Coordinates of C-alpha atoms in Angstrom, one line a residue:
Chain Q
M1 CA 38.1 -1.8 51.8
N2 CA 36.3 -2.8 55.0
W3 CA 33.7 -0.2 54.3
T4 CA 33.1 -1.4 50.7
R5 CA 32.7 -5.0 52.1
Q6 CA 30.0 -3.9 54.6
H7 CA 28.1 -1.6 52.3
P8 CA 28.8 -2.9 48.8
G9 CA 25.7 -1.3 47.2
W10 CA 26.6 2.2 48.6
A11 CA 30.3 1.8 47.6
M12 CA 29.3 0.9 44.1
F13 CA 27.0 3.8 43.9
A14 CA 29.5 6.2 45.3
A15 CA 32.2 5.0 42.9
M16 CA 29.9 5.5 39.9
I17 CA 28.8 9.0 41.1
G18 CA 32.4 9.9 41.9
L19 CA 33.5 8.8 38.4
L20 CA 30.7 10.8 36.7
L21 CA 31.4 13.9 38.8
F22 CA 35.1 13.6 38.1
L23 CA 34.4 13.3 34.3
W24 CA 32.0 16.3 34.1
G25 CA 33.6 18.5 36.6
M26 CA 37.3 17.8 35.9
A27 CA 37.7 20.8 33.7
L28 CA 36.8 23.2 36.5
P29 CA 39.6 22.5 39.0
L30 CA 42.0 21.8 36.2
A31 CA 41.3 25.2 34.6
A32 CA 42.5 26.9 37.8
A33 CA 45.9 25.1 37.4
P34 CA 48.8 27.0 36.0
S35 CA 49.9 26.7 32.4
P36 CA 50.3 24.3 30.6
I37 CA 47.5 22.4 32.4
G38 CA 45.0 25.1 33.0
P39 CA 44.5 26.3 29.4
A40 CA 44.1 22.6 28.2
A41 CA 41.6 21.6 30.9
E42 CA 38.8 21.0 28.5
Q43 CA 41.0 18.8 26.4
F44 CA 42.0 16.7 29.4
A45 CA 38.3 16.3 30.3
D46 CA 37.4 15.3 26.8
G47 CA 40.2 12.8 26.7
A48 CA 39.2 11.2 30.0
R49 CA 35.6 10.9 28.7
I50 CA 36.8 9.0 25.6
T51 CA 39.0 6.8 27.7
V52 CA 36.1 5.9 30.0
G53 CA 33.8 5.5 27.1
L54 CA 36.2 3.0 25.5
T55 CA 36.7 1.2 28.7
L56 CA 32.9 0.9 29.5
I57 CA 32.0 -0.2 26.0
A58 CA 34.9 -2.7 25.5
G59 CA 34.5 -3.8 29.1
S60 CA 30.8 -4.7 28.8
A61 CA 31.2 -6.2 25.3
G62 CA 34.3 -8.1 26.6
V63 CA 32.3 -9.7 29.4
L64 CA 29.6 -10.7 27.0
I65 CA 32.2 -12.2 24.6
G66 CA 33.9 -13.9 27.5
V67 CA 30.7 -15.6 28.7
L68 CA 29.8 -16.7 25.2
A69 CA 33.2 -17.9 24.2
G70 CA 33.8 -19.4 27.7
L71 CA 30.6 -21.5 27.2
G72 CA 31.7 -22.3 23.7
K73 CA 35.0 -23.7 24.9
L74 CA 33.0 -26.0 27.2
S75 CA 30.6 -27.0 24.5
R76 CA 30.2 -30.7 23.5
F77 CA 29.9 -29.5 19.8
W78 CA 33.5 -29.6 18.6
P79 CA 33.4 -27.1 15.8
L80 CA 32.2 -24.4 18.3
R81 CA 34.9 -25.5 20.8
W82 CA 37.5 -25.3 18.0
L83 CA 36.3 -21.8 17.0
C84 CA 36.5 -20.5 20.5
D85 CA 39.9 -22.1 21.1
S86 CA 41.2 -20.5 17.9
Y87 CA 39.8 -17.1 18.9
V88 CA 41.6 -17.1 22.2
W89 CA 44.8 -18.5 20.6
L90 CA 44.8 -15.8 17.9
I91 CA 44.1 -12.8 20.2
R92 CA 46.4 -13.9 23.0
G93 CA 49.2 -14.6 20.6
T94 CA 49.3 -11.3 18.8
P95 CA 50.0 -7.7 20.0
L96 CA 47.0 -5.5 20.9
L97 CA 48.5 -2.7 18.8
L98 CA 48.5 -4.9 15.8
Q99 CA 44.9 -5.9 16.5
I100 CA 43.9 -2.2 16.7
L101 CA 45.7 -1.4 13.5
F102 CA 44.2 -4.4 11.8
V103 CA 40.6 -3.4 12.6
W104 CA 41.3 0.2 11.6
L105 CA 43.2 -0.5 8.3
A106 CA 42.3 -4.0 7.2
L107 CA 38.7 -4.3 8.2
P108 CA 37.4 -1.5 6.0
T109 CA 38.9 -3.2 2.9
I110 CA 36.8 -6.3 3.6
M111 CA 33.7 -4.6 4.9
P112 CA 30.7 -4.2 2.5
E113 CA 30.3 -0.9 0.7
G114 CA 28.7 1.9 2.6
V115 CA 29.6 0.6 6.0
E116 CA 32.0 3.1 7.6
L117 CA 33.5 2.7 11.0
S118 CA 34.7 5.7 13.0
D119 CA 38.1 5.6 14.6
F120 CA 36.5 5.3 18.0
A121 CA 34.4 2.3 16.8
C122 CA 37.5 0.6 15.4
A123 CA 39.3 1.0 18.8
A124 CA 36.2 -0.2 20.7
I125 CA 35.9 -3.3 18.5
A126 CA 39.6 -4.2 18.8
L127 CA 39.6 -3.7 22.5
S128 CA 36.4 -5.7 23.0
L129 CA 37.8 -8.6 21.1
N130 CA 41.1 -8.4 23.0
V131 CA 39.7 -8.2 26.5
G132 CA 37.0 -10.8 25.5
A133 CA 39.7 -13.4 24.8
Y134 CA 41.3 -12.9 28.2
N135 CA 37.8 -12.9 29.8
T136 CA 37.0 -16.2 28.1
E137 CA 39.6 -18.1 30.2
C138 CA 38.3 -16.5 33.4
V139 CA 34.7 -17.4 32.7
R140 CA 35.7 -20.9 31.7
A141 CA 37.5 -21.4 35.0
G142 CA 34.6 -20.0 36.9
I143 CA 32.1 -22.3 35.2
L144 CA 34.3 -25.3 35.9
A145 CA 34.5 -24.3 39.5
V146 CA 30.7 -24.7 40.0
P147 CA 30.2 -28.1 41.7
H148 CA 28.3 -30.6 39.5
G149 CA 25.8 -31.2 42.3
Q150 CA 24.4 -27.7 41.8
V151 CA 23.6 -28.6 38.2
E152 CA 22.1 -31.9 39.2
A153 CA 19.9 -30.3 41.8
A154 CA 18.7 -27.7 39.4
R155 CA 17.9 -30.2 36.7
A156 CA 16.2 -32.6 39.2
L157 CA 13.9 -29.7 40.2
G158 CA 12.8 -29.4 36.5
L159 CA 14.7 -26.3 35.6
T160 CA 15.6 -26.2 31.9
P161 CA 19.3 -26.1 30.8
L162 CA 19.0 -22.4 30.1
Q163 CA 17.3 -21.6 33.5
T164 CA 20.0 -23.8 35.2
F165 CA 22.7 -21.7 33.5
M166 CA 21.2 -18.3 34.2
D167 CA 19.9 -18.9 37.7
V168 CA 22.6 -21.3 39.1
I169 CA 25.7 -21.7 37.1
L170 CA 26.3 -18.1 35.9
P171 CA 25.9 -16.4 39.3
Q172 CA 28.1 -19.0 41.0
S173 CA 30.8 -18.9 38.3
M174 CA 30.9 -15.1 38.4
R175 CA 31.8 -15.3 42.0
V176 CA 35.0 -17.2 41.0
A177 CA 35.6 -15.3 37.8
L178 CA 35.1 -11.8 39.0
P179 CA 38.5 -11.0 40.6
A180 CA 40.2 -12.1 37.3
L181 CA 37.7 -10.1 35.3
A182 CA 38.3 -7.1 37.4
N183 CA 42.0 -7.4 36.7
N184 CA 41.3 -7.4 33.0
L185 CA 39.1 -4.3 33.4
A186 CA 41.9 -2.5 35.2
S187 CA 44.3 -3.4 32.4
L188 CA 41.7 -2.3 29.8
V189 CA 41.6 1.3 31.3
K190 CA 45.3 1.6 30.4
D191 CA 45.3 -0.5 27.3
S192 CA 42.8 1.9 25.8
S193 CA 45.6 4.3 25.5
L194 CA 46.9 2.3 22.4
A195 CA 43.9 3.8 20.6
Y196 CA 46.1 6.9 20.2
A197 CA 47.8 5.0 17.3
I198 CA 44.7 5.2 15.2
S199 CA 44.1 8.9 16.1
V200 CA 41.5 8.5 18.7
V201 CA 41.9 11.5 21.0
E202 CA 41.8 9.7 24.3
L203 CA 43.7 10.7 27.4
T204 CA 47.2 9.7 26.4
M205 CA 46.8 11.4 23.0
V206 CA 45.7 14.6 24.7
G207 CA 48.8 14.5 26.9
Y208 CA 51.0 14.0 23.9
R209 CA 49.5 16.9 22.1
V210 CA 49.5 19.3 25.1
Q211 CA 53.2 18.6 25.9
A212 CA 54.1 19.0 22.2
E213 CA 52.5 22.4 22.2
S214 CA 53.9 23.5 25.6
Y215 CA 57.3 21.8 25.6
Q216 CA 56.5 20.9 29.3
P217 CA 56.3 17.1 29.4
I218 CA 56.7 16.7 33.2
P219 CA 53.5 18.5 34.5
V220 CA 51.5 17.2 31.6
F221 CA 52.4 13.6 32.0
V222 CA 52.1 13.7 35.8
T223 CA 48.5 15.1 35.3
I224 CA 47.7 12.4 32.8
A225 CA 49.0 9.7 35.2
A226 CA 47.0 11.2 38.1
I227 CA 43.8 11.0 36.0
Y228 CA 44.5 7.4 35.0
L229 CA 45.0 6.6 38.7
I230 CA 41.7 8.2 39.7
L231 CA 40.0 6.2 36.9
T232 CA 41.5 2.9 37.8
T233 CA 40.7 3.5 41.5
A234 CA 37.1 4.2 40.6
F235 CA 36.8 1.0 38.5
T236 CA 38.5 -1.2 41.1
T237 CA 36.3 0.2 43.8
L238 CA 33.3 -0.7 41.6
T239 CA 34.5 -4.2 41.0
A240 CA 35.5 -4.8 44.6
A241 CA 31.9 -3.8 45.6
L242 CA 30.5 -6.1 43.1
E243 CA 32.7 -8.9 44.4
A244 CA 31.4 -8.3 47.9
Q245 CA 27.9 -8.3 46.6
L246 CA 28.4 -11.7 45.0
D247 CA 30.4 -13.1 47.9
V248 CA 27.3 -13.8 50.0
G249 CA 26.8 -17.3 51.2
Q250 CA 30.5 -18.2 50.8
K251 CA 32.8 -19.7 53.4
R252 CA 35.4 -17.2 54.5
Chain A
M1 CA 0.3 -46.0 55.9
N2 CA -0.7 -46.7 52.3
S3 CA -3.9 -47.6 50.7
E4 CA -3.5 -51.3 49.8
A5 CA -6.9 -51.2 48.1
V6 CA -6.1 -49.6 44.7
P7 CA -2.3 -49.2 44.3
R8 CA -1.7 -47.3 41.2
P9 CA 1.8 -47.9 39.6
I10 CA 3.7 -44.6 39.4
I11 CA 7.1 -45.9 38.4
E12 CA 7.7 -48.9 36.2
A13 CA 11.2 -49.9 35.4
R14 CA 11.5 -52.8 32.9
A15 CA 14.8 -54.5 32.4
I16 CA 17.0 -51.5 33.0
G17 CA 20.7 -51.9 32.0
K18 CA 23.5 -49.5 32.6
R19 CA 27.2 -49.7 32.1
F20 CA 30.0 -47.3 33.1
G21 CA 32.7 -48.4 30.6
A22 CA 33.6 -51.9 31.6
F23 CA 31.6 -51.7 34.8
H24 CA 28.2 -53.3 34.6
A25 CA 26.2 -51.1 37.1
L26 CA 22.7 -52.4 36.4
R27 CA 21.7 -55.7 34.9
D28 CA 18.1 -56.0 33.7
V29 CA 16.6 -54.4 36.8
S30 CA 12.8 -54.5 36.9
A31 CA 10.6 -53.0 39.6
T32 CA 7.2 -51.3 39.9
F33 CA 6.5 -48.7 42.5
H34 CA 3.0 -47.8 43.6
E35 CA 1.5 -44.6 44.7
G36 CA 2.0 -44.0 48.4
Q37 CA 4.5 -46.7 48.8
V38 CA 7.7 -46.1 50.9
T39 CA 10.5 -48.3 49.5
A40 CA 13.9 -48.6 51.2
I41 CA 16.7 -49.5 48.7
V42 CA 19.6 -51.1 50.5
G43 CA 22.8 -52.9 49.6
P44 CA 26.6 -52.7 49.7
S45 CA 28.3 -49.7 48.1
G46 CA 28.8 -50.2 44.3
S47 CA 25.8 -52.5 44.1
G48 CA 23.9 -50.1 41.8
K49 CA 21.3 -48.8 44.2
S50 CA 22.2 -45.1 43.7
T51 CA 22.6 -45.6 40.0
F52 CA 19.2 -47.1 39.8
L53 CA 17.6 -44.2 41.7
R54 CA 19.4 -41.7 39.4
T55 CA 18.2 -43.3 36.3
L56 CA 14.6 -42.7 37.5
N57 CA 14.9 -38.9 36.8
R58 CA 17.6 -39.4 34.2
L59 CA 20.5 -37.9 36.1
E60 CA 22.0 -41.1 34.6
A61 CA 20.7 -42.2 31.2
H62 CA 20.0 -46.0 31.1
D63 CA 21.4 -48.0 28.2
S64 CA 18.7 -50.5 27.8
G65 CA 15.2 -51.2 29.1
E66 CA 12.3 -48.9 29.7
I67 CA 11.2 -46.5 32.5
V68 CA 7.7 -45.2 32.7
I69 CA 6.9 -42.5 35.2
D70 CA 3.3 -41.7 35.8
G71 CA 2.5 -42.9 32.2
I72 CA 5.3 -41.0 30.5
V73 CA 8.2 -42.9 28.9
L74 CA 11.5 -41.6 30.1
S75 CA 13.8 -40.6 27.2
D76 CA 16.0 -37.9 25.9
D77 CA 12.9 -36.0 24.7
I78 CA 13.3 -32.8 26.6
K79 CA 9.6 -32.1 26.9
N80 CA 8.9 -35.5 28.5
L81 CA 12.0 -35.2 30.6
N82 CA 11.0 -31.8 32.0
A83 CA 7.5 -33.1 32.7
I84 CA 8.9 -36.0 34.6
R85 CA 11.4 -34.0 36.6
R86 CA 8.6 -31.7 37.7
E87 CA 6.9 -34.7 39.3
V88 CA 9.9 -36.4 40.7
G89 CA 11.7 -34.7 43.5
M90 CA 15.2 -35.6 44.6
V91 CA 17.2 -35.3 47.8
F92 CA 20.9 -35.7 47.5
Q93 CA 23.6 -37.1 49.8
S94 CA 25.5 -33.8 49.8
F95 CA 22.3 -31.6 49.9
N96 CA 23.3 -29.5 46.9
L97 CA 21.5 -26.4 48.1
F98 CA 22.1 -23.4 45.8
S99 CA 24.9 -21.8 47.7
H100 CA 24.4 -18.3 46.3
L101 CA 20.7 -18.1 47.3
T102 CA 19.1 -17.7 50.7
I103 CA 17.1 -20.6 52.1
L104 CA 13.9 -18.9 51.0
R105 CA 15.1 -18.4 47.5
N106 CA 16.3 -22.0 47.3
L107 CA 12.7 -23.0 47.9
T108 CA 11.0 -20.5 45.6
L109 CA 13.3 -20.7 42.6
A110 CA 11.9 -23.9 41.0
P111 CA 8.2 -23.1 41.7
M112 CA 8.6 -19.6 40.2
R113 CA 10.6 -20.7 37.2
V114 CA 9.1 -24.1 36.4
R115 CA 5.6 -23.8 37.8
R116 CA 5.3 -20.1 37.0
M117 CA 4.1 -19.3 40.5
A118 CA 3.9 -15.7 41.6
R119 CA 6.6 -14.7 44.1
A120 CA 4.2 -14.0 46.9
A121 CA 2.5 -17.4 46.6
A122 CA 5.8 -19.2 46.2
E123 CA 7.2 -17.5 49.3
E124 CA 4.1 -18.3 51.4
K125 CA 4.3 -21.9 50.4
A126 CA 8.1 -21.9 51.1
M127 CA 7.5 -20.5 54.6
N128 CA 4.9 -23.2 55.3
L129 CA 7.3 -25.9 54.2
L130 CA 10.1 -24.4 56.3
E131 CA 7.8 -24.5 59.3
R132 CA 7.1 -28.1 58.5
V133 CA 10.8 -29.0 58.7
G134 CA 11.3 -26.7 61.7
L135 CA 13.4 -24.1 60.0
K136 CA 11.1 -21.1 59.6
T137 CA 13.5 -18.8 61.4
Q138 CA 16.4 -19.6 59.1
A139 CA 14.6 -18.4 55.9
S140 CA 16.9 -15.4 55.2
K141 CA 20.2 -17.2 55.9
Y142 CA 22.5 -18.8 53.4
P143 CA 23.1 -22.6 53.2
V144 CA 26.6 -22.3 54.5
Q145 CA 25.3 -20.8 57.7
L146 CA 23.3 -23.9 58.5
S147 CA 24.4 -27.3 59.9
G148 CA 24.4 -30.3 57.7
G149 CA 21.2 -31.6 59.3
Q150 CA 19.4 -28.3 58.8
Q151 CA 20.7 -28.1 55.2
Q152 CA 19.3 -31.5 54.4
R153 CA 15.9 -30.6 55.9
V154 CA 15.9 -27.5 53.7
A155 CA 16.8 -29.7 50.7
I156 CA 13.7 -31.9 51.5
A157 CA 11.6 -28.8 51.8
R158 CA 13.0 -27.6 48.5
A159 CA 12.0 -30.8 46.8
L160 CA 8.5 -30.6 48.4
A161 CA 8.0 -27.1 47.1
M162 CA 7.4 -28.6 43.6
D163 CA 4.6 -30.8 44.9
P164 CA 6.3 -33.9 43.5
K165 CA 4.4 -37.2 43.2
V166 CA 7.5 -39.1 44.0
L167 CA 10.5 -38.2 46.2
L168 CA 13.8 -39.9 45.6
F169 CA 16.3 -39.9 48.5
D170 CA 19.9 -40.7 47.6
E171 CA 21.6 -41.6 50.9
P172 CA 20.2 -38.6 52.6
T173 CA 21.9 -39.1 55.9
S174 CA 25.3 -40.5 54.8
A175 CA 27.1 -37.2 54.8
L176 CA 25.8 -36.1 58.2
D177 CA 27.4 -36.1 61.6
P178 CA 25.8 -38.8 63.7
E179 CA 24.0 -36.4 66.0
M180 CA 22.2 -34.8 63.0
V181 CA 20.9 -38.0 61.4
N182 CA 17.9 -38.2 63.6
E183 CA 16.5 -34.7 62.8
V184 CA 16.5 -35.6 59.1
L185 CA 15.0 -39.1 59.7
A186 CA 12.3 -37.5 61.8
V187 CA 11.3 -35.3 58.8
M188 CA 11.4 -38.2 56.5
R189 CA 9.3 -40.3 58.9
E190 CA 6.7 -37.6 59.0
L191 CA 6.7 -37.4 55.2
A192 CA 6.3 -41.2 54.9
Y193 CA 3.2 -41.2 57.0
S194 CA 1.7 -38.3 55.0
G195 CA 1.3 -40.7 52.1
I196 CA 3.8 -39.4 49.5
T197 CA 5.6 -42.0 47.4
M198 CA 9.2 -42.4 48.5
L199 CA 12.2 -44.3 47.3
V200 CA 15.0 -44.1 49.8
V201 CA 18.5 -45.4 49.2
T202 CA 19.8 -45.7 52.7
H203 CA 22.2 -47.4 55.1
E204 CA 19.8 -46.6 58.0
M205 CA 18.5 -50.1 58.7
G206 CA 16.4 -48.9 61.6
F207 CA 14.6 -46.4 59.4
A208 CA 14.1 -49.0 56.7
R209 CA 12.6 -51.5 59.1
E210 CA 10.4 -49.0 60.9
V211 CA 9.1 -46.8 58.1
A212 CA 9.4 -48.6 54.8
D213 CA 6.6 -50.7 53.3
R214 CA 9.0 -52.5 51.1
V215 CA 12.7 -53.3 51.1
I216 CA 14.8 -53.8 47.9
F217 CA 18.2 -55.4 48.3
F218 CA 20.7 -54.7 45.5
D219 CA 23.9 -56.6 44.9
E220 CA 26.2 -56.4 41.8
G221 CA 23.6 -54.6 39.7
V222 CA 20.6 -56.9 40.3
I223 CA 17.7 -56.9 42.7
L224 CA 18.3 -59.9 45.0
E225 CA 15.5 -59.4 47.4
D226 CA 12.2 -57.5 47.0
T227 CA 10.1 -58.0 50.0
T228 CA 8.6 -56.6 53.2
P229 CA 10.9 -55.2 55.9
E230 CA 9.7 -57.9 58.3
S231 CA 10.7 -60.7 56.1
F232 CA 13.9 -59.0 54.9
F233 CA 15.3 -58.3 58.3
S234 CA 14.2 -61.5 60.1
N235 CA 14.5 -64.0 57.3
P236 CA 16.6 -62.9 54.3
G237 CA 16.5 -65.3 51.4
H238 CA 20.0 -64.9 50.0
E239 CA 23.4 -65.5 51.5
R240 CA 24.6 -62.1 50.2
A241 CA 21.7 -60.4 52.1
K242 CA 22.5 -62.3 55.2
A243 CA 26.2 -61.3 55.0
F244 CA 25.2 -57.6 54.3
L245 CA 22.8 -57.6 57.3
S246 CA 25.3 -59.1 59.7
Q247 CA 27.8 -56.3 58.7
V248 CA 25.4 -53.4 59.2
R249 CA 23.5 -54.9 62.1
H250 CA 25.0 -52.4 64.5
G251 CA 22.7 -49.8 62.8
F252 CA 19.7 -51.0 64.7

């Protein structure tokens, strides 16, 4: 951890490269493993790629939703505040599995003709909305933690409200919000496994299939668990490095 | 220190009123400030002096009356407001440096965003200003690494980077340890002699007497005295001013 604090840029880079190498090259060492892992190596690699894809898409969209809804919750315009409050209330109060099923089964019936969503897209939408609701509260807390004097100084210098937000409030609030956002991202890596329920062939689904074919659940699920651990480690290294990067100019 | 010949009015406040709930902070305050003039605004705490200063760049909106800055009427019109804030710099009691930016970036942010200066030009200007306040070697540090006195000198340089026509100081030395007050006052003294228009809310009576062209004494939301330092300090007209002076006399 000390090394990532001192060289956050390199740590971030190394985590990204490590993740990519792992995803592309995973099939090679796994193929050398004995049955039932070896023959299914490509399946494991494909599943991991889907899991990472879901996490990256829903994670990015979730941050964007979190920032927008977090701002909305602090808006002086009450209908917007009410909308964002309801969104968080709805998502936090219902199971993620139900949300995924809703997007997959209910959304197509109310979508206009001709628009078709893949299973992957449905999972990505549901996960984005879910993590976005949790991110909303983190972002709101972060924005509230920025001292009002910072805003006054920016406005007194002639910065517009948008410039004040982008240059002063957002970077400072992220410093506060990031540990909580990182927590949500780590949860998301694992929550993405619920996409198996709508037949997205992600990592957990691969494990389920491989053990069903081989009747050997122990080695299969241990392998799946190990891959999840490697993925979460890569993501937490990445967010820790980002945290160190944003931590500059802070009292310790 | 100022050209008495053609004093051009740069700030005109006419019958300014301001309430905070039941508290009447300003009652029909009128004052005109001329280019190049250095005005010390003094008075007991809660007398409305800081509120008055903050209405001049609309960090507080006044309830009644009219404020004209350099020919522009101050209102909620965002265009006018941004134009005024570009010309009116402010130095705060608690410095309010942007904690996530280096000293250099603190100085270049507004010129680059608001004045659309090129980075190289903004940085050159910033370095010149830092040299002027004696902090050239600190440019790459973060605010938290500097002492209070140094931070306030940076804050003055940051305000100057926008080439304001007027500089407002809101109790610039009140949050400082005693041994750091003088380094800030020295910078302000140098500024005052350079001919910039300054309005200084202060408890530093020595500074007011020595540097200001004019002293305004606030009490309970009205201007009780508006006169020269000589006459204010040697022969105050009101009992309230006499009582105030006898209480703060240790200051000089």
